[in-house]
Coordinates of C-alpha atoms and ligand atoms in Angstrom, one line a residue:
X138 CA -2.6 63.6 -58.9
X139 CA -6.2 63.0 -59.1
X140 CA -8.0 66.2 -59.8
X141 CA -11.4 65.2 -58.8
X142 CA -12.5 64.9 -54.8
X143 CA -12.7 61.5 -53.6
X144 CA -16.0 62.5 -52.2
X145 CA -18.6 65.0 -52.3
X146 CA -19.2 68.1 -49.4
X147 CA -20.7 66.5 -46.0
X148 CA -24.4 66.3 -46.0
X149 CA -26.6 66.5 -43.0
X150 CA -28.1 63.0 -41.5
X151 CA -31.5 63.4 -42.8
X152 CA -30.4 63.6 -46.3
X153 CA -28.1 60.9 -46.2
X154 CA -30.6 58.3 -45.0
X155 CA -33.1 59.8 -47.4
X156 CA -31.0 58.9 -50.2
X157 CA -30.4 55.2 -48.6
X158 CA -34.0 54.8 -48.3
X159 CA -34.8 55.8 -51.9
X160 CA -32.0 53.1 -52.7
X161 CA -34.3 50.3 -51.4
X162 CA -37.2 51.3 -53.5
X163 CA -35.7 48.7 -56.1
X164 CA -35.0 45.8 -54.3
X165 CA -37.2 43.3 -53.7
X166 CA -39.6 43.5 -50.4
X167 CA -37.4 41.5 -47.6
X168 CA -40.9 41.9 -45.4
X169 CA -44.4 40.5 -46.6
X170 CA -44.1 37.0 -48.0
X171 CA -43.5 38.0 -51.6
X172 CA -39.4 37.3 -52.2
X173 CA -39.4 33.4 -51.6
X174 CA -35.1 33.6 -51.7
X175 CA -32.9 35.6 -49.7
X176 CA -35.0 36.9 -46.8
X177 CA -36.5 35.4 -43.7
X178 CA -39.5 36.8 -42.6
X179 CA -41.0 35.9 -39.2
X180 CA -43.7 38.3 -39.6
X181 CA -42.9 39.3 -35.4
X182 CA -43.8 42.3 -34.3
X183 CA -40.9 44.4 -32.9
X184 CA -38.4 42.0 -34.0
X185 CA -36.7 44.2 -36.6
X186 CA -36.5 47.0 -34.4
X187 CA -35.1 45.0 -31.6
X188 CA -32.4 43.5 -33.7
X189 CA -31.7 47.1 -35.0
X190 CA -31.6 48.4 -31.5
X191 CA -29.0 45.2 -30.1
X192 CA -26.8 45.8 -33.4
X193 CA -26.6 49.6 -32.6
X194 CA -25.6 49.0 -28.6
X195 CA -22.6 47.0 -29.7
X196 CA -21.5 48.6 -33.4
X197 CA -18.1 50.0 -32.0
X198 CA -17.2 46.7 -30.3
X199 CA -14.4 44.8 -31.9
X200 CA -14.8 40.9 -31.4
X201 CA -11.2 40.9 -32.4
X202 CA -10.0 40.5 -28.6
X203 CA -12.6 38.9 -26.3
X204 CA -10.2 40.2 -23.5
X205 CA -10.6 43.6 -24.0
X206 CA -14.4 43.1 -24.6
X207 CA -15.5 40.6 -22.1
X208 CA -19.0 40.9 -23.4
X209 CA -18.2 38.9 -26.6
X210 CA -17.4 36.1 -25.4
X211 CA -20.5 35.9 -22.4
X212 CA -22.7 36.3 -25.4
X213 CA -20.8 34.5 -27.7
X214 CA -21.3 31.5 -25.2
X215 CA -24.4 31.6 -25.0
X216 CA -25.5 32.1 -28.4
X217 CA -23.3 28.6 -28.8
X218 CA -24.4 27.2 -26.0
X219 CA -28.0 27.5 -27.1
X220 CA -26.5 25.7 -30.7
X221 CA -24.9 23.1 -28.7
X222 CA -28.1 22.4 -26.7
X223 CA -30.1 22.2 -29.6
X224 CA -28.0 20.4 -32.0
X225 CA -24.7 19.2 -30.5
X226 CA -23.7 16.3 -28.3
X227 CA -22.2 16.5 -24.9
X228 CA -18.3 18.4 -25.2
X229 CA -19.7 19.9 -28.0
X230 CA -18.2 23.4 -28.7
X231 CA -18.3 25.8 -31.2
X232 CA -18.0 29.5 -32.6
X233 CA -20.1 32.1 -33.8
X234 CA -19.3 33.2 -37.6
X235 CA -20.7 35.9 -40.5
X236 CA -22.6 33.7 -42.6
X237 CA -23.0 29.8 -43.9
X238 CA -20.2 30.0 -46.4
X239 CA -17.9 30.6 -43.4
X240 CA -19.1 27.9 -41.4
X241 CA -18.5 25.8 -43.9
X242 CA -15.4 27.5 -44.3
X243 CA -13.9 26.6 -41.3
X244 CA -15.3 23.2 -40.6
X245 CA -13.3 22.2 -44.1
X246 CA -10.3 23.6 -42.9
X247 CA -10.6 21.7 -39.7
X248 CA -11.5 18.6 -41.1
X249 CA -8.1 19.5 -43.7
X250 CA -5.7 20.3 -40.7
X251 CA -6.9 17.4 -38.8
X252 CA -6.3 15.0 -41.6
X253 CA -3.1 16.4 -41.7
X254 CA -1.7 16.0 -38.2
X255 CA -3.9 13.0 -37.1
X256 CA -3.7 10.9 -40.0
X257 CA -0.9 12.6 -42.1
X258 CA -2.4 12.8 -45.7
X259 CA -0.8 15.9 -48.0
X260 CA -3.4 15.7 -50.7
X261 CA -6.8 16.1 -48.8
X262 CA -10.1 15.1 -50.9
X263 CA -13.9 16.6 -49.8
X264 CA -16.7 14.2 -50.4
X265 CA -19.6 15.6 -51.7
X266 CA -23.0 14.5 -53.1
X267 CA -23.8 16.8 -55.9
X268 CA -26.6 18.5 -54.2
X269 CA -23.8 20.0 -51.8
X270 CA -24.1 23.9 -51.1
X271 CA -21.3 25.9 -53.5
X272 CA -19.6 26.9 -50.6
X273 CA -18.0 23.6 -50.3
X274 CA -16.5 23.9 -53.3
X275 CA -15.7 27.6 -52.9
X276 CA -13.9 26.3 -49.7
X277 CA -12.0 23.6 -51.6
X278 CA -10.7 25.9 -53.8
X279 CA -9.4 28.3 -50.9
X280 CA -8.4 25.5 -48.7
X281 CA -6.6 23.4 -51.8
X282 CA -8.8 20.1 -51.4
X283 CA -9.8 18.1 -54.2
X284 CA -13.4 17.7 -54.3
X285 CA -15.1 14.5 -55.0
X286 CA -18.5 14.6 -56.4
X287 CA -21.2 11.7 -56.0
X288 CA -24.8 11.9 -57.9
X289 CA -27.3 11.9 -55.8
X290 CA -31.0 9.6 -56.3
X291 CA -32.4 11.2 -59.1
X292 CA -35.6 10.6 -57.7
X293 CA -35.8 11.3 -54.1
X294 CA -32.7 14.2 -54.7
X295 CA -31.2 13.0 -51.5
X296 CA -27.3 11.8 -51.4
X297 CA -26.7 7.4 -52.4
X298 CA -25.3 6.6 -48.8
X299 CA -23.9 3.5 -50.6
X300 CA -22.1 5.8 -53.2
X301 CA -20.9 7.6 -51.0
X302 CA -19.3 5.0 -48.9
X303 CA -17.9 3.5 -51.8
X304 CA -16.3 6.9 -52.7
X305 CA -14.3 7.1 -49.5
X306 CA -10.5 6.7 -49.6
X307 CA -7.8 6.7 -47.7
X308 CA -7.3 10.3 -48.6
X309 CA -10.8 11.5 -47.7
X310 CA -10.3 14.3 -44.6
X311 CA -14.6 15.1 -44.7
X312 CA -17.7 13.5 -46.0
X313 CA -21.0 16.0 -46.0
X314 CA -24.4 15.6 -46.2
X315 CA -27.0 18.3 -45.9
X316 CA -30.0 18.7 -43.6
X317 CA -31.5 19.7 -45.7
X318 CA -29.9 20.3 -48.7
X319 CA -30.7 24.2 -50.7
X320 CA -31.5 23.0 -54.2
X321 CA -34.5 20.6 -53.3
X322 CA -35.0 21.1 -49.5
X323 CA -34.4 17.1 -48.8
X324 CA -32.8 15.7 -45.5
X325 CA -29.7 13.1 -47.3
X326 CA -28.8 9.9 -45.0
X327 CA -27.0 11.4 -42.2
X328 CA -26.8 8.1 -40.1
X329 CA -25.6 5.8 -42.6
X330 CA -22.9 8.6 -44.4
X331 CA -22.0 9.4 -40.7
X332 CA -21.8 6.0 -40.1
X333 CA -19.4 5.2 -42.8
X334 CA -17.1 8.2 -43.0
X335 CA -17.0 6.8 -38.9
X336 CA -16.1 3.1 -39.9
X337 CA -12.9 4.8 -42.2
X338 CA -12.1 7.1 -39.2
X339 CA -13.6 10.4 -41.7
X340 CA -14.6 13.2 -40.0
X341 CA -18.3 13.9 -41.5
X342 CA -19.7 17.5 -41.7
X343 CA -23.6 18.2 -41.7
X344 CA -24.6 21.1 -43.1
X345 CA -27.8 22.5 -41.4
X346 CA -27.2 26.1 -42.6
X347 CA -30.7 26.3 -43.6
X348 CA -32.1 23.4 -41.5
X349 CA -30.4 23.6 -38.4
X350 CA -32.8 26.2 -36.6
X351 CA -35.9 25.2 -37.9
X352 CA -35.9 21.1 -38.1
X353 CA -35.9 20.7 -34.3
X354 CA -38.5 23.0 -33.9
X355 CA -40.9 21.4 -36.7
X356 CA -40.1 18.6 -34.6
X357 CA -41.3 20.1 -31.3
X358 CA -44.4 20.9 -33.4
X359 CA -45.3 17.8 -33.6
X360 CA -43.8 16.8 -37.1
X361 CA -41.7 13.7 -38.1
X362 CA -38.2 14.9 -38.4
X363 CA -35.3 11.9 -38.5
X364 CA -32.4 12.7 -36.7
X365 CA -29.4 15.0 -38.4
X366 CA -27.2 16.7 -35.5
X367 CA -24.3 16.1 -32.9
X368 CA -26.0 13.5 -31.2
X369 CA -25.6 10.7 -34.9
X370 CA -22.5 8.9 -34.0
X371 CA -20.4 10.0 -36.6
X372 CA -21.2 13.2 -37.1
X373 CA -18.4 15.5 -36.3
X374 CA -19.0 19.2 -37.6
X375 CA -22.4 20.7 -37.6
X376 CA -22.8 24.2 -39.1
X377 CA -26.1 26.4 -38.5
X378 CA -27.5 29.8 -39.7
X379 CA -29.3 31.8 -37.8
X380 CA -29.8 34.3 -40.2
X381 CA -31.9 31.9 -41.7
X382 CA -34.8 30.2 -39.8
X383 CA -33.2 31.8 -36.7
X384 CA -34.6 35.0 -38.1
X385 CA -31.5 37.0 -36.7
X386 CA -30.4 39.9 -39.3
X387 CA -27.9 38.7 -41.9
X388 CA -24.1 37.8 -40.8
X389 CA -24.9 35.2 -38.3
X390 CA -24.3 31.2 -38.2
X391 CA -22.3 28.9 -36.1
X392 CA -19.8 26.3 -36.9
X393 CA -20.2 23.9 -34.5
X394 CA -17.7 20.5 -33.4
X395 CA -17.8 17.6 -31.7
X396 CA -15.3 18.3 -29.2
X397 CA -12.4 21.0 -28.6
X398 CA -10.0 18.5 -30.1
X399 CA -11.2 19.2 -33.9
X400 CA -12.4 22.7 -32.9
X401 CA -9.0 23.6 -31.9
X402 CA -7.8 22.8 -35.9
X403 CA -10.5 25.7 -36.7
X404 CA -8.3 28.4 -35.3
X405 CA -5.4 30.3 -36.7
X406 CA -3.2 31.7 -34.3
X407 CA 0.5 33.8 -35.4
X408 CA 2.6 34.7 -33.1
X409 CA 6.0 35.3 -35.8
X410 CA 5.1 39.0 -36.1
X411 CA 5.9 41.8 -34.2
X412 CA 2.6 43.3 -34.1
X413 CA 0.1 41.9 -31.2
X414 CA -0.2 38.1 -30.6
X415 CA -2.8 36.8 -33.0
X416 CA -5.5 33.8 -32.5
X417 CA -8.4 33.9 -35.0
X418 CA -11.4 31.7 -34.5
X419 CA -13.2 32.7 -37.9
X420 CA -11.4 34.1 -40.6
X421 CA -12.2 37.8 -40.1
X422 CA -10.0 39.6 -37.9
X423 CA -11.4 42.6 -36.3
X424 CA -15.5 42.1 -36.4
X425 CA -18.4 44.4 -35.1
X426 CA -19.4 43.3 -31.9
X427 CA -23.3 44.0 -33.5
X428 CA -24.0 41.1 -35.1
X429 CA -23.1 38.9 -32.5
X430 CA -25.5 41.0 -30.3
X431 CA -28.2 41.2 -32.5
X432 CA -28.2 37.2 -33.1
X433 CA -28.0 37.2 -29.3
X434 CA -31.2 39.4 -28.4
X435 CA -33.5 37.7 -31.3
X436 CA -32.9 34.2 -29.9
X437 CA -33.8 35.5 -26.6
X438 CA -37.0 37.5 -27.9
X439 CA -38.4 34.6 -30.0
X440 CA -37.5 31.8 -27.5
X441 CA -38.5 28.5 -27.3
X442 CA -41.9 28.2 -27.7
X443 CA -41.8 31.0 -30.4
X444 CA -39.5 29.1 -32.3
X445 CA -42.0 26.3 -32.3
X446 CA -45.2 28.3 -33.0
X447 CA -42.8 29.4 -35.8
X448 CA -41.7 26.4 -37.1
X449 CA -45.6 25.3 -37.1
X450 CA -46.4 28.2 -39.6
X451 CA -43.7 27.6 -42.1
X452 CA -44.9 23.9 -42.2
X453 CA -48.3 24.9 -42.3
X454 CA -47.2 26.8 -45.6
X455 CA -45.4 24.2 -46.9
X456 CA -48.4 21.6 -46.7
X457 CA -50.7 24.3 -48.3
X458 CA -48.3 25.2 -50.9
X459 CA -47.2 21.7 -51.8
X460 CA -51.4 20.0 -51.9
X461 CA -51.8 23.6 -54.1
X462 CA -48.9 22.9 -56.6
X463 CA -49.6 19.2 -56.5
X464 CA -52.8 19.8 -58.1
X465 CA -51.3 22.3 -60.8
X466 CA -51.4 20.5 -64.1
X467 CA -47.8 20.0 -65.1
X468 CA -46.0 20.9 -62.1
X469 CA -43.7 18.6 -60.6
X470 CA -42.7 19.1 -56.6
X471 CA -39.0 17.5 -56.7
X472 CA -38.7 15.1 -54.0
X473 CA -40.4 15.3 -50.4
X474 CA -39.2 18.5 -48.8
X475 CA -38.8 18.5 -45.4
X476 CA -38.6 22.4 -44.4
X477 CA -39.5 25.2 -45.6
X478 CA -38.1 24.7 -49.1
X479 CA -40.1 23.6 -52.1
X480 CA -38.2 23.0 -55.2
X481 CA -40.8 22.1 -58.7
X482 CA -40.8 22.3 -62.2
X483 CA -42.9 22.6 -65.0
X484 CA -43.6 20.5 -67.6
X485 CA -43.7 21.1 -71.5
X486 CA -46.3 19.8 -74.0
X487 CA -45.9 16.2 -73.6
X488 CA -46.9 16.4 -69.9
X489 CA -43.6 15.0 -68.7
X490 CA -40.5 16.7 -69.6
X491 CA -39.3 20.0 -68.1
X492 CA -39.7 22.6 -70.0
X493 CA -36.9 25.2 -69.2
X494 CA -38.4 27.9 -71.4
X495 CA -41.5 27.7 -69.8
X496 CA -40.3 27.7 -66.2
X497 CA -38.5 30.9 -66.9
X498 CA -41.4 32.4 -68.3
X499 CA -42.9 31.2 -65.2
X500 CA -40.5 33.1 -62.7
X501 CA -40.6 36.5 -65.3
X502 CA -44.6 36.4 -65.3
X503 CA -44.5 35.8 -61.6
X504 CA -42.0 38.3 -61.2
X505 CA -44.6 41.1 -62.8
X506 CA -46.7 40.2 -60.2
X507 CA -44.9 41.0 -57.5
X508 CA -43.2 37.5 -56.5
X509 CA -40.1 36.4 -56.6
X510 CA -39.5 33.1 -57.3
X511 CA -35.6 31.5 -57.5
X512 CA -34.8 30.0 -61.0
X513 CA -32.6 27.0 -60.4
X514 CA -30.9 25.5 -63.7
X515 CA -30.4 22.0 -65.0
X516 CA -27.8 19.9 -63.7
X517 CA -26.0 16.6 -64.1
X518 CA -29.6 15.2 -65.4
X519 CA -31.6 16.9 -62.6
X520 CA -34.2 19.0 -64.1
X521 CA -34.3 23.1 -64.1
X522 CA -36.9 24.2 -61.2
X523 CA -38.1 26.9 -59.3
X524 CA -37.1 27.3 -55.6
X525 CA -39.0 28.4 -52.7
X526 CA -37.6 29.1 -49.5
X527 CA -41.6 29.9 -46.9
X528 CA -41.0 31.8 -44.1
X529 CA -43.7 32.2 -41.5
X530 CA -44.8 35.6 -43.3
X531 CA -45.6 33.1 -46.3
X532 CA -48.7 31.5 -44.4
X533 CA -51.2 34.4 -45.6
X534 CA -49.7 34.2 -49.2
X535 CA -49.8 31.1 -50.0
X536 CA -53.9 30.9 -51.6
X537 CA -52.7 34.4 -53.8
X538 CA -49.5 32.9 -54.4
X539 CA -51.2 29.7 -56.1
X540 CA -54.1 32.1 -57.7
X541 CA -51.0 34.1 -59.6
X542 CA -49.4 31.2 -60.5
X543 CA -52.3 29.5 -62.9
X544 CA -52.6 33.0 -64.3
X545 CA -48.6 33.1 -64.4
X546 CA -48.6 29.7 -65.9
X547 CA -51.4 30.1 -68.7
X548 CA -49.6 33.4 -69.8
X549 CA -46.1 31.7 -70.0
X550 CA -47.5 28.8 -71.8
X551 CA -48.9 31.2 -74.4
X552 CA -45.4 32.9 -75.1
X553 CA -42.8 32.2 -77.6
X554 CA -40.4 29.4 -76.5
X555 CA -37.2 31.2 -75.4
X556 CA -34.3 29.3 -77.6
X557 CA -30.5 29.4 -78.0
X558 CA -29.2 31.2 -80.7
X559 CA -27.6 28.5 -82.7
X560 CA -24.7 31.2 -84.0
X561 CA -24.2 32.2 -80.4
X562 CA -24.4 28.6 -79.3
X563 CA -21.9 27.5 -81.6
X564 CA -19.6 30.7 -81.3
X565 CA -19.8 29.7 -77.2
X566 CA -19.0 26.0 -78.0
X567 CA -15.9 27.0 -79.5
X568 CA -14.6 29.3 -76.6
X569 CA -12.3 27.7 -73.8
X570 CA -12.6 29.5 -70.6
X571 CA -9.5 29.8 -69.6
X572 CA -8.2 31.5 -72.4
X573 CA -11.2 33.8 -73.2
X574 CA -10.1 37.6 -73.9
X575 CA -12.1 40.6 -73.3
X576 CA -13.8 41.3 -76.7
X577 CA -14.9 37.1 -76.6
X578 CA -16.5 38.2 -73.3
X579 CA -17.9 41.1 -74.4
X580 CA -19.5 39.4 -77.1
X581 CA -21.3 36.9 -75.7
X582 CA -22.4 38.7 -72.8
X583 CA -24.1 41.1 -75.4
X584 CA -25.4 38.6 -77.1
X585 CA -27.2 37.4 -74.3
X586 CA -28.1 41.1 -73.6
X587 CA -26.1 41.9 -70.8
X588 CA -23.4 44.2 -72.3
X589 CA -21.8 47.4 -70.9
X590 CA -24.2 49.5 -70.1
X591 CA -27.5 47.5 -71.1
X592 CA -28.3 47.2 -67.3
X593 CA -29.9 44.3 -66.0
X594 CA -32.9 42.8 -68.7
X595 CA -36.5 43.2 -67.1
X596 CA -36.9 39.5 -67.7
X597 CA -34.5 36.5 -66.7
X598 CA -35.5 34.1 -69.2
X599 CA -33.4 34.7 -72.9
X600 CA -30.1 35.1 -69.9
X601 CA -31.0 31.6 -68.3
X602 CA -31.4 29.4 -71.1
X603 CA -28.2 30.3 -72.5
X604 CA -26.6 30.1 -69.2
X605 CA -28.1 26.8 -69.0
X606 CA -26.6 25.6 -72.4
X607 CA -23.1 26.4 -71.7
X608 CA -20.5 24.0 -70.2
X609 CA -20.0 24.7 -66.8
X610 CA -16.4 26.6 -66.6
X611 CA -17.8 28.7 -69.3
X612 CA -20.7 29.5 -67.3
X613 CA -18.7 30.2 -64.9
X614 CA -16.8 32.5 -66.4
X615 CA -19.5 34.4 -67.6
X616 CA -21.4 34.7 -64.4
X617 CA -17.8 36.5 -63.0
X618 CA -17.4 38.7 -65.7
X619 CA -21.0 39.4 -65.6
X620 CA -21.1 40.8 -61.9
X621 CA -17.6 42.0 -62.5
X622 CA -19.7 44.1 -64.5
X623 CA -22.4 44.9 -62.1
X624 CA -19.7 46.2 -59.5
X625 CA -18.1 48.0 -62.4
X626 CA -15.5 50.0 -60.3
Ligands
PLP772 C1 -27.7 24.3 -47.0 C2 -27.0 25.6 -47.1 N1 -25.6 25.6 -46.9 C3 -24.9 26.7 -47.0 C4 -25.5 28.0 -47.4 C5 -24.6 29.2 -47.5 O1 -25.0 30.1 -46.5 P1 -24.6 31.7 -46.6 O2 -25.3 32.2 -47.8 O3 -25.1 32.2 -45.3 O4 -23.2 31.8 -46.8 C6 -26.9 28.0 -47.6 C7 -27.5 29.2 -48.0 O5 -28.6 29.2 -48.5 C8 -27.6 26.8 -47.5 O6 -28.9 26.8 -47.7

C-alpha cells in the first residue's frame, strides 16, 4: 500500500490558478508576434476572451451522443458547412476533429477501408512526397499502410507530379499533396497528382491543415492563389485546421470528403458489446462539447471579411519579411512560399552551402532576444533551415525582427563552429536502434547533454547537430527516449 497521498489537501481557487499562471511564465509568449511556431496570433481584440467564454458554456457537454446533445451536431454542421462552402464541392461532407494529425488520421483510414471493400487490396500503400506532414506516417503506422516516399524538386520543394504518377500502383489506396506543405510553406501540384491518382481510380488526400483557412482568403485579398480544394477533380479528402489560420483555440480541424460514400469508411461503429451502441466519427470517444463551441463562435466573430482583412496582413508580413531576408547576405528563402510560412537558411563561408552550425547559432542568438525561430534539420539532400509560421500579430514585428536578426547573424558567425564529437559520432554509428539498452541511451543522451536531470540546455545548437548526424531510426529513438524523459513519470 502506498504510504504517501495521491494528492495534496484542497486549495482554494485563487491559489490554484495562481500557481497555473506562474507555470506560463516559462513558455514562450503565444500573443505578440515573437514565437513564429506553435501559436496563431490574430492580434483581435476580444477574441481570446470570447473563445474562453464559448469553451466554458459547453465544457460539460459530451459530443459522444449528438442525440442526447442536439447542440453538437447544429454547430457541428455548421462549422462543416462553413468548410464545405469554402473548400469542398457540392455533396461534400465532413466532421469536425481535435487537431491536424487526426484529420489526417481518419482520411487514411478511409482512403484504407475504401480500398479495401471497393477495390479489395489487403496490403494498402500511402503515396507520399517527402515533404508530407509526419502525421502521415504516424497514421501509416497505426493504420498498417506501407508508406511510399517520393523526393520532391529540390529546387522549388514542391512534390514531382510525374514521380508521383509513376509511383502509383495497383496497391496504392491514397496519394497526398499538401497546400501548402509545413517544412517550406509551398503549394505541390494538386491538379495534375489529383489528376493522376483519378486516372488509377486513387483516392487523393490534400492536406490544407495549415493552408486550408487562410489560402482562400489571401485569395479574396486579391492575391494569386492556384486552385487546391474539393472543387480539383480528383481530389477526394481535404483536411483543415482551424486552430491554425482559423485562429480558433487549439483542438480544432475538420476532415473533410467528397461525398458520404468515402465519409461513411471514416466512422467506426460496434455494436458486439453489451454496453451502449457505439458509432464514432473521430477516434475519441466521449469529447468536450467546448472546443467544438469555441471553433464555432470564433468563425462567427471573425467572419468573412475579417478573415480577409486577415489574410491581407499575414501576406503583408510575408512580402516584408521575405524582400528583408532576401537582402540578408547569405540567407537563402527556400522556394516561393505561398502563405504565411517562410522556410531559409544560412550560408557558411563560401557563400553557398548551408551552414548548420551557423543556423543554429542563429535560432539560439535569436532566441536570447526574445524570438523564437523553428530549427528544421537536413533531409534527404534538402538543406537544414529555419521556419517561420507569420501570423497577423507578426505585421508590427517584422522591421525588429530583421534588425535582430543582422545582429543575431553577426554574433553567430563570430562563435565557434558547433561539431560532432567524432568519439560520440562513431560510438552512435555503431548503435542499432532497435536493440539499444538503457545505459546505450543514457550515454548518448548525456553526451549530447541531455541526461537525467540536466534539464533542457539553454541553447539548441550542440543537441541539433548531433541529432542531425544520426541515421534516422536512431534519431528517432533518441528523440523518444528523450521526451520519455521530459514526462519522466
Ligand atoms: C500541413 C500540416 N499538416 C498537418 C499538421 C498537423 O497538425 P496538428 O499539429 O494540428 O496535428 C500540420 C501542423 O503544423 C501541418 O502544417
Amino acid at each position: 500500500m502506498p504510504t504517501e497521498p495521491a494528492l495534496p489537501e484542497g486549495r482554494p481557487a485563487t491559489e490554484v490558478l495562481a500557481e497555473l499562471r506562474a507555470l506560463r511564465e516559462a513558455d514562450a509568449p503565444t500573443r505578440g508576434g515573437r514565437t513564429f511556431a506553435y501559436v496563431y496570433d490574430a492580434g483581435l481584440d476580444g477574441l481570446d476572451e470570447l473563445a474562453a467564454e464559448a469553451y466554458t458554456t459547453f465544457a460539460t457537454v459530451n459530443g459522444l451522443d449528438p442525440t442526447v446533445f442536439p447542440s453538437v451536431a447544429r454547430l457541428e454542421n455548421d462549422v462543416v458547412g462553413s468548410v464545405a462552402a469554402l473548400l469542398g464541392a457540392p455533396g461534400a461532407q465532413g466532421t469536425f476533429t481535435s487537431g491536424g494529425t487526426e484529420s489526417i488520421l481518419l482520411a487514411v483510414k478511409t482512403a484504407r477501408d475504401h480500398a479495401r471493400s471497393e477495390r479489395g487490396i489487403t496490403a494498402p500503400q500511402l503515396l507520399l512526397p517527402s515533404t508530407a506532414h509526419a502525421a502521415f506516417h504516424k497514421a501509416a503506422a497505426y493504420l498498417g499502410l506501407e508508406p511510399v516516399v517520393v523526393p520532391v524538386d529540390p529546387v522549388t520543394f514542391r512534390a514531382d507530379a510525374a514521380a508521383m504518377a509513376a509511383a502509383l500502383t495497383d496497391r496504392t489506396a491514397l496519394v497526398v499533396a499538401s497546400a501548402p506543405s509545413y517544412a517550406h510553406g509551398v503549394i505541390d501540384p494538386v491538379a495534375e497528382i489529383a489528376a493522376a491518382a483519378a486516372a488509377r481510380g486513387v483516392l487523393c488526400h490534400v492536406d490544407a491543415c495549415i493552408g486550408g483557412w487562410i489560402l482562400p482568403y489571401l485569395r479574396r485579398a486579391g492575391r494569386a492563389v492556384e486552385p487546391f480544394d474539393l472543387s480539383v477533380p480528383g481530389v477526394t479528402s481535404l483536411s483543415v485546421d482551424l486552430h491554425k489560420y482559423g485562429y480558433a483555440d487549439k483542438g480544432a480541424s475538420v476532415a473533410l470528403h467528397r461525398d458520404a460514400a468515402l465519409r461513411r469508411h471514416q466512422y467506426f461503429a460496434h455494436a458486439g458489446w453489451p454496453g451502449y451502441p457505439v458509432v464514432n466519427p473521430t477516434v475519441q470517444g466521449t469529447k468536450s462539447g467546448g472546443l467544438l463551441a469555441q471553433a464555432w463562435a470564433v468563425l462567427r466573430y471573425v467572419g468573412e471579411e475579417g478573415y480577409t482583412a486577415l489574410a491581407g496582413r499575414v501576406g503583408e508580413a510575408s512580402d516584408r519579411l521575405l524582400a528583408g531576408l532576401r537582402s540578408v547576405d547569405g540567407v537563402r528563402v527556400l522556394g516561393d512560399p505561398a502563405a504565411g510560412l517562410v522556410a531559409f537558411t544560412v550560408a557558411g563561408e563560401d557563400g553557398v552551402t548551408p551552414d548548420l552550425s551557423l543556423l543554429l547559432h542563429l535560432a539560439d542568438e535569436m532566441r536570447e532576444l526574445g524570438w523564437y525561430l523553428q530549427p528544421q534539420l537536413s533531409f534527404d539532400g534538402l538543406p537544414p533551415n529555419l521556419h517561420l509560421t507569420l501570423t497577423p500579430a507578426t505585421v508590427g514585428q517584422v522591421g525588429s525582427l530583421l534588425d535582430d536578426l543582422a545582429v543575431a547573424l553577426d554574433k553567430a558567425r563570430a562563435l565557434e563552429p558547433v561539431v560532432v564529437d567524432p568519439e560520440l559520432a562513431s560510438f552512435a554509428a555503431g548503435l542499432d536502434p532497435e536493440t539499444l539498452g538503457p545505459d546505450e541511451v543514457a550515454g548518448v543522451l548525456a553526451f549530447a547533454g541531455l541526461g537525467e536531470g540536466a534539464g533542457l540546455p539553454r541553447r539548441a545548437a550542440p543537441v541539433l547537430v548531433l541529432l542531425d548526424a544520426l541515421p534516422g531510426p536512431l534519431k528517432e529513438r533518441l528523440l523518444a527516449e528523450f521526451i520519455g524523459s521530459v514526462f519522466r513519470i
